[in-house]
C-alpha cells in the first residue's frame, strides 16, 4: 500500500466515531501540524480550523514544514522560504479571527549542510518574522523501505555528517531549534548528534517512529523493549525535547486506517499508554508535549478523539504536569 490522495480527508469515515469532549476548557497548543495542497490531496486552513474547532480548546499551533507552497522560481536552497512566506501570510489573516486557533510558530525547512546556511536562515526570518522558530531537516531513512507508506527523504549517515552537525550547531547559536523525524532504528545516531550539539534544542518528533509494517510487522513487543532503552538513554541529553504523538501513522502498524470505523479514545489511550508514560517518566512533563501530527495521523483517527486519548493518558498526572504537556512545554520550546 502507498500513500494515496485523500487518505487524510475521509470525513465520512471519521464521523462514524464521535465522543463527548473531555476537559473542554483545557488550554492546548498543538505543536505539530501541516497544511498542503498537492493535487487532489488537500489539508488547508479550513480543514485545520474544522479540526481545531471541533470541541477542544486549541488556542495556538505550530506549523511544521512539509514541502508545501515552495517558491518554485527561487534557487533550490531558497525554495522552502516560499512555504514560510505562505504560512506567515495565512497566520496574519488568522489574527482577524481571534476566537479560532492561531498559528503561533513556523518550523521551516533548510538543508543544514548548505555552506550558505546563514543566508537561508536570514531569508526565512525575513519571510516569517517572529513566527520563524526553527528548522526541520528530517533524518528518516531506511535501507529497505518495502512496506512503508509515508515517504521518507532522509539520507544515510546524515546525523554524523560534519557539515550537518555544524548546521545544527548554528541553529542553536542563532536561538533556533532543530526538529527531526526519523525511525526507531536511527535513535542511536540521533543520540550521538544530541551529544555533539549540546547548545541546540533538539525536538524529537513522533517518538522516533517505532515502525510496525514491512519487516517490522508483528515485532512490536521486541521493538518496544529496544525503544524504551534507547529513549531512556536519549532522555539524559537535557537539550532534547519530545513530542508525544505521530504514533497513529500507517507505518506504525496499528492498521486502524484499514478498519470499517476508526478507533475511539479509550482504545487509542490503551495502545499508546506504555509508550507515552515511558517518555514522560524519563523526559519529565517539562520536556514533553502532545502533538497531533495532523493531517498524517488523520488517516487513522479524528482530532477530537485523539485529544481525548491524550487527556485520558494525562489524567494520572497533577495539574501542573498536564499544563506543561498540553501547552507549557510547547510555548517554552518554541518561544511562543
CSV table of C-alpha atoms in Angstrom, one decimal:
chain,number,residue,atom,x,y,z
A,1,UNK,CA,0.0,0.0,0.0
A,2,UNK,CA,1.2,3.5,-0.8
A,3,UNK,CA,0.1,7.0,0.2
A,4,UNK,CA,-2.9,7.9,-2.0
A,5,UNK,CA,-4.7,11.3,-2.4
A,6,UNK,CA,-7.4,11.8,0.1
A,7,UNK,CA,-6.2,9.3,2.7
A,8,UNK,CA,-6.2,12.1,5.3
A,9,UNK,CA,-9.6,13.6,4.3
A,10,UNK,CA,-12.0,10.7,4.9
A,11,UNK,CA,-14.5,12.9,6.7
A,12,UNK,CA,-17.4,10.4,6.4
A,13,UNK,CA,-15.3,7.6,7.7
A,14,UNK,CA,-14.0,9.6,10.7
A,15,UNK,CA,-17.6,10.8,11.5
A,16,UNK,CA,-18.5,7.3,12.5
A,17,UNK,CA,-16.7,7.7,15.8
A,18,UNK,CA,-17.8,10.6,17.9
A,19,UNK,CA,-17.3,11.3,21.6
A,20,UNK,CA,-18.1,14.0,24.2
A,21,UNK,CA,-15.1,16.3,24.6
A,22,UNK,CA,-13.2,15.6,27.8
A,23,UNK,CA,-11.9,18.5,29.9
A,24,UNK,CA,-13.1,21.0,27.2
A,25,UNK,CA,-11.6,24.1,28.8
A,26,UNK,CA,-8.1,22.7,28.9
A,27,UNK,CA,-5.7,25.2,27.2
A,28,UNK,CA,-4.0,23.4,24.3
A,29,UNK,CA,-1.1,24.3,22.0
A,30,UNK,CA,-0.8,21.8,19.1
A,31,UNK,CA,2.9,22.0,18.3
A,32,UNK,CA,2.9,19.9,15.2
A,33,UNK,CA,0.6,20.1,12.1
A,34,UNK,CA,0.9,20.6,8.4
A,35,UNK,CA,-1.0,22.3,5.6
A,36,UNK,CA,-0.8,21.3,2.0
A,37,UNK,CA,-2.4,21.3,-1.4
A,38,UNK,CA,-0.9,18.6,-3.6
A,39,UNK,CA,-3.2,17.9,-6.4
A,40,UNK,CA,-6.3,16.2,-5.0
A,41,UNK,CA,-4.6,15.9,-1.6
A,42,UNK,CA,-5.7,19.0,0.4
A,43,UNK,CA,-5.5,19.9,4.0
A,44,UNK,CA,-5.9,23.7,4.1
A,45,UNK,CA,-6.7,26.3,6.7
A,46,UNK,CA,-10.4,25.5,6.6
A,47,UNK,CA,-9.7,21.8,7.3
A,48,UNK,CA,-7.3,22.7,10.1
A,49,UNK,CA,-9.9,25.0,11.7
A,50,UNK,CA,-12.6,22.4,11.3
A,51,UNK,CA,-10.4,20.0,13.4
A,52,UNK,CA,-9.1,22.5,16.0
A,53,UNK,CA,-12.6,23.9,16.4
A,54,UNK,CA,-14.3,20.6,16.9
A,55,UNK,CA,-14.5,21.0,20.7
A,56,UNK,CA,-11.1,21.0,22.3
A,57,UNK,CA,-9.7,24.4,23.4
A,58,UNK,CA,-6.8,24.6,20.9
A,59,UNK,CA,-5.6,28.2,21.1
A,60,UNK,CA,-2.3,28.1,19.3
A,61,UNK,CA,-0.5,25.8,16.8
A,62,UNK,CA,3.0,25.3,15.4
A,63,UNK,CA,3.2,24.7,11.6
A,64,UNK,CA,5.9,22.2,10.7
A,65,UNK,CA,7.4,22.1,7.2
A,66,UNK,CA,6.0,19.5,4.7
A,67,UNK,CA,7.5,20.7,1.4
A,68,UNK,CA,4.4,22.7,0.5
A,69,UNK,CA,4.0,26.1,-1.1
A,70,UNK,CA,7.6,26.2,-2.3
A,71,UNK,CA,8.9,29.2,-4.2
A,72,UNK,CA,9.4,27.4,-7.5
A,73,UNK,CA,11.2,30.3,-9.2
A,74,UNK,CA,13.8,30.6,-6.5
A,75,UNK,CA,17.1,28.8,-6.2
A,76,UNK,CA,16.8,25.3,-4.7
A,77,UNK,CA,18.2,26.3,-1.3
A,78,UNK,CA,15.7,29.2,-1.1
A,79,UNK,CA,12.6,27.4,-2.4
A,80,UNK,CA,11.5,26.4,1.1
A,81,UNK,CA,11.3,30.1,2.0
A,82,UNK,CA,8.1,30.2,-0.1
A,83,UNK,CA,6.5,27.8,2.4
A,84,UNK,CA,7.4,30.1,5.3
A,85,UNK,CA,6.1,33.2,3.5
A,86,UNK,CA,2.8,31.5,2.6
A,87,UNK,CA,2.1,30.3,6.1
A,88,UNK,CA,3.1,33.7,7.6
A,89,UNK,CA,0.5,35.3,5.3
A,90,UNK,CA,-2.1,32.8,6.5
A,91,UNK,CA,-1.2,33.5,10.1
A,92,UNK,CA,-1.6,37.2,9.5
A,93,UNK,CA,-5.1,36.6,8.2
A,94,UNK,CA,-6.0,34.2,11.0
A,95,UNK,CA,-5.5,37.0,13.5
A,96,UNK,CA,-8.8,38.5,12.2
A,97,UNK,CA,-10.5,35.5,13.9
A,98,UNK,CA,-9.1,35.5,17.5
A,99,UNK,CA,-11.7,33.0,18.6
A,100,UNK,CA,-10.0,30.3,16.5
A,101,UNK,CA,-6.7,28.6,16.8
A,102,UNK,CA,-3.8,30.7,15.7
A,103,UNK,CA,-0.6,29.6,14.0
A,104,UNK,CA,1.9,31.0,16.5
A,105,UNK,CA,5.1,29.4,15.2
A,106,UNK,CA,6.7,28.0,12.0
A,107,UNK,CA,9.3,25.3,11.8
A,108,UNK,CA,10.7,25.7,8.3
A,109,UNK,CA,13.0,23.5,6.1
A,110,UNK,CA,16.6,24.1,5.1
A,111,UNK,CA,19.4,21.9,4.1
A,112,UNK,CA,21.6,22.2,7.2
A,113,UNK,CA,24.6,21.1,5.2
A,114,UNK,CA,24.3,24.2,3.0
A,115,UNK,CA,27.5,26.3,3.2
A,116,UNK,CA,25.3,29.4,2.8
A,117,UNK,CA,23.0,28.3,5.6
A,118,UNK,CA,23.0,31.7,7.3
A,119,UNK,CA,21.7,33.4,4.2
A,120,UNK,CA,18.9,30.8,4.0
A,121,UNK,CA,18.0,31.4,7.7
A,122,UNK,CA,18.0,35.1,7.1
A,123,UNK,CA,15.5,34.6,4.3
A,124,UNK,CA,13.3,32.5,6.5
A,125,UNK,CA,13.5,35.2,9.2
A,126,UNK,CA,12.5,37.9,6.7
A,127,UNK,CA,9.6,35.8,5.4
A,128,UNK,CA,8.3,34.6,8.7
A,129,UNK,CA,9.3,37.4,11.1
A,130,UNK,CA,8.8,36.4,14.7
A,131,UNK,CA,6.8,33.2,13.7
A,132,UNK,CA,10.0,31.6,12.4
A,133,UNK,CA,11.2,29.4,15.3
A,134,UNK,CA,13.4,26.6,13.9
A,135,UNK,CA,14.3,24.2,11.1
A,136,UNK,CA,13.3,20.6,10.4
A,137,UNK,CA,15.7,18.7,8.2
A,138,UNK,CA,14.4,15.2,8.7
A,139,UNK,CA,16.7,12.2,9.0
A,140,UNK,CA,14.2,9.4,8.4
A,141,UNK,CA,15.9,6.8,6.3
A,142,UNK,CA,15.6,3.0,5.9
A,143,UNK,CA,17.8,0.9,3.6
A,144,UNK,CA,14.8,-1.4,3.0
A,145,UNK,CA,11.7,0.8,2.7
A,146,UNK,CA,9.5,-2.0,1.4
A,147,UNK,CA,6.1,-1.8,3.1
A,148,UNK,CA,6.5,1.8,4.3
A,149,UNK,CA,3.6,4.1,3.2
A,150,UNK,CA,4.6,7.6,4.2
A,151,UNK,CA,7.6,8.6,2.1
A,152,UNK,CA,10.9,9.5,3.9
A,153,UNK,CA,13.5,11.6,2.3
A,154,UNK,CA,16.5,11.2,4.7
A,155,UNK,CA,19.9,10.1,3.6
A,156,UNK,CA,22.2,7.5,5.2
A,157,UNK,CA,24.6,8.9,7.8
A,158,UNK,CA,23.0,12.3,7.9
A,159,UNK,CA,23.3,12.8,11.7
A,160,UNK,CA,27.0,12.1,11.7
A,161,UNK,CA,27.8,14.3,8.7
A,162,UNK,CA,30.2,17.1,9.9
A,163,UNK,CA,28.5,19.7,7.7
A,164,UNK,CA,25.1,18.7,9.1
A,165,UNK,CA,26.3,18.9,12.7
A,166,UNK,CA,27.7,22.4,12.0
A,167,UNK,CA,24.4,23.4,10.7
A,168,UNK,CA,22.5,22.1,13.7
A,169,UNK,CA,25.0,23.9,16.0
A,170,UNK,CA,24.5,27.1,14.0
A,171,UNK,CA,20.7,26.9,14.8
A,172,UNK,CA,21.5,26.9,18.5
A,173,UNK,CA,23.9,29.9,18.1
A,174,UNK,CA,21.1,31.8,16.4
A,175,UNK,CA,18.5,30.9,19.0
A,176,UNK,CA,16.6,28.5,16.8
A,177,UNK,CA,15.6,24.9,17.5
A,178,UNK,CA,16.0,21.8,15.4
A,179,UNK,CA,13.1,19.4,14.7
A,180,UNK,CA,13.7,15.9,13.3
A,181,UNK,CA,11.7,12.9,12.2
A,182,UNK,CA,13.4,9.5,12.0
A,183,UNK,CA,12.7,5.8,12.6
A,184,UNK,CA,13.3,3.9,15.8
A,185,UNK,CA,16.3,2.2,14.1
A,186,UNK,CA,18.1,5.5,14.0
A,187,UNK,CA,17.8,6.5,17.6
A,188,UNK,CA,21.5,5.7,18.4
A,189,UNK,CA,22.6,8.0,15.6
A,190,UNK,CA,20.3,10.8,16.9
A,191,UNK,CA,21.7,10.3,20.4
A,192,UNK,CA,25.2,10.9,19.1
A,193,UNK,CA,24.0,14.0,17.4
A,194,UNK,CA,22.4,15.3,20.5
A,195,UNK,CA,25.6,14.8,22.5
A,196,UNK,CA,27.6,16.6,19.8
A,197,UNK,CA,25.5,19.7,19.7
A,198,UNK,CA,24.5,20.3,23.4
A,199,UNK,CA,23.8,24.0,22.9
A,200,UNK,CA,21.0,23.5,20.4
A,201,UNK,CA,17.5,22.4,21.4
A,202,UNK,CA,16.6,19.3,19.5
A,203,UNK,CA,12.9,18.4,19.2
A,204,UNK,CA,12.2,14.7,18.7
A,205,UNK,CA,9.1,14.2,16.6
A,206,UNK,CA,6.8,11.2,16.8
A,207,UNK,CA,8.6,9.2,19.5
A,208,UNK,CA,11.3,8.1,16.9
A,209,UNK,CA,8.6,6.5,14.8
A,210,UNK,CA,8.6,2.9,16.0
A,211,UNK,CA,7.8,1.0,12.8
A,212,UNK,CA,5.2,-1.8,12.6
A,213,UNK,CA,5.0,-2.6,8.9
A,214,UNK,CA,7.2,-4.4,6.3
A,215,UNK,CA,9.9,-6.4,8.0
A,216,UNK,CA,8.9,-4.8,11.4
A,217,UNK,CA,5.3,-6.2,11.3
A,218,UNK,CA,4.5,-8.5,14.2
A,219,UNK,CA,7.5,-7.4,16.3
A,220,UNK,CA,6.0,-4.7,18.4
A,221,UNK,CA,7.0,-6.2,21.8
A,222,UNK,CA,10.6,-6.7,20.8
A,223,UNK,CA,10.8,-3.2,19.3
A,224,UNK,CA,9.3,-1.7,22.4
A,225,UNK,CA,12.0,-3.3,24.6
A,226,UNK,CA,14.8,-1.8,22.5
A,227,UNK,CA,13.0,1.5,22.0
A,228,UNK,CA,12.4,2.1,25.7
A,229,UNK,CA,16.1,1.6,26.4
A,230,UNK,CA,17.0,4.0,23.6
A,231,UNK,CA,14.6,6.6,24.9
A,232,UNK,CA,16.0,6.3,28.5
A,233,UNK,CA,19.4,7.0,27.1
A,234,UNK,CA,18.3,9.9,25.0
A,235,UNK,CA,16.4,11.5,27.9
A,236,UNK,CA,19.8,12.0,29.6
A,237,UNK,CA,20.5,14.7,27.0
A,238,UNK,CA,19.0,17.9,28.5
A,239,UNK,CA,18.8,19.6,25.1
A,240,UNK,CA,16.3,17.0,23.7
A,241,UNK,CA,12.5,17.8,24.0
A,242,UNK,CA,10.0,15.1,23.0
A,243,UNK,CA,6.7,15.4,21.1
A,244,UNK,CA,4.2,12.8,22.2
A,245,UNK,CA,2.2,11.9,19.1
A,246,UNK,CA,2.6,10.9,15.5
A,247,UNK,CA,2.1,7.3,16.6
A,248,UNK,CA,-1.0,6.7,14.5
A,249,UNK,CA,0.7,7.0,11.1
A,250,UNK,CA,0.1,4.0,8.9
A,251,UNK,CA,3.8,3.0,9.2
A,252,UNK,CA,3.4,2.5,13.0
A,253,UNK,CA,1.4,-0.6,12.1
A,254,UNK,CA,-1.8,-0.4,14.1
A,255,UNK,CA,-3.8,-0.9,11.0
A,256,UNK,CA,-6.6,1.5,12.1
A,257,UNK,CA,-6.8,3.2,8.8
A,258,UNK,CA,-7.9,-0.1,7.2
A,259,UNK,CA,-10.8,-0.7,9.6
A,260,UNK,CA,-14.5,-0.2,8.8
A,261,UNK,CA,-14.7,2.5,11.5
A,262,UNK,CA,-11.9,4.5,13.3
A,263,UNK,CA,-10.9,3.8,16.9
A,264,UNK,CA,-12.2,5.6,20.0
A,265,UNK,CA,-10.1,7.4,22.5
A,266,UNK,CA,-10.1,4.5,25.1
A,267,UNK,CA,-8.6,2.1,22.5
A,268,UNK,CA,-6.1,4.7,21.4
A,269,UNK,CA,-5.1,5.5,25.0
A,270,UNK,CA,-4.7,1.8,25.8
A,271,UNK,CA,-2.5,1.3,22.8
A,272,UNK,CA,-0.3,4.4,23.3
A,273,UNK,CA,-0.1,4.4,27.1
A,274,UNK,CA,3.1,2.3,27.5
A,275,UNK,CA,5.0,4.4,25.0
A,276,UNK,CA,3.7,7.8,26.3
A,277,UNK,CA,4.2,7.0,30.0
A,278,UNK,CA,7.7,5.8,29.4
A,279,UNK,CA,8.6,9.1,27.7
A,280,UNK,CA,7.0,11.2,30.5
A,281,UNK,CA,8.8,9.1,33.1
A,282,UNK,CA,12.2,9.7,31.6
A,283,UNK,CA,11.9,13.2,30.0
A,284,UNK,CA,9.5,14.7,32.5
A,285,UNK,CA,6.5,16.9,31.7
A,286,UNK,CA,8.7,19.9,31.1
A,287,UNK,CA,10.3,18.2,28.1
A,288,UNK,CA,7.1,16.5,26.7
A,289,UNK,CA,4.3,18.0,24.6
A,290,UNK,CA,1.3,16.3,23.0
A,291,UNK,CA,1.2,16.8,19.2
A,292,UNK,CA,-1.5,15.9,16.6
A,293,UNK,CA,0.7,15.4,13.6
A,294,UNK,CA,-2.4,16.2,11.5
A,295,UNK,CA,-3.3,15.5,8.8
A,296,UNK,CA,-1.0,12.5,8.6
A,297,UNK,CA,-2.4,10.8,11.7
A,298,UNK,CA,-5.9,11.8,10.4
A,299,UNK,CA,-5.6,8.7,8.2
A,300,UNK,CA,-6.4,6.7,11.3
A,301,UNK,CA,-8.4,8.8,13.8
A,302,UNK,CA,-10.2,12.0,14.4
A,303,UNK,CA,-8.9,15.2,16.0
A,304,UNK,CA,-11.4,15.3,18.9
A,305,UNK,CA,-10.8,11.6,19.6
A,306,UNK,CA,-7.0,11.9,19.5
A,307,UNK,CA,-7.0,14.8,22.1
A,308,UNK,CA,-9.5,12.8,24.3
A,309,UNK,CA,-7.0,10.0,24.2
A,310,UNK,CA,-4.2,12.4,25.3
A,311,UNK,CA,-6.4,13.6,28.1
A,312,UNK,CA,-7.1,10.1,29.3
A,313,UNK,CA,-3.4,9.3,29.5
A,314,UNK,CA,-2.6,12.6,31.1
A,315,UNK,CA,-5.2,12.2,33.8
A,316,UNK,CA,-2.9,10.4,36.2
A,317,UNK,CA,-0.5,13.4,36.4
A,318,UNK,CA,-1.1,16.5,38.5
A,319,UNK,CA,-2.5,19.8,37.1
A,320,UNK,CA,0.9,21.4,36.7
A,321,UNK,CA,2.3,18.5,34.7
A,322,UNK,CA,-0.8,18.4,32.5
A,323,UNK,CA,-0.5,22.1,31.8
A,324,UNK,CA,3.1,21.6,30.7
A,325,UNK,CA,2.3,18.8,28.3
A,326,UNK,CA,-0.7,20.4,26.8
A,327,UNK,CA,0.7,23.9,26.3
A,328,UNK,CA,3.6,25.0,28.5
A,329,UNK,CA,6.3,22.9,27.0
A,330,UNK,CA,5.4,23.9,23.5
A,331,UNK,CA,5.3,27.6,24.4
A,332,UNK,CA,8.7,27.4,26.1
A,333,UNK,CA,10.4,25.3,23.4
A,334,UNK,CA,9.2,27.4,20.5
A,335,UNK,CA,9.2,30.7,22.4
A,336,UNK,CA,5.5,31.4,21.5
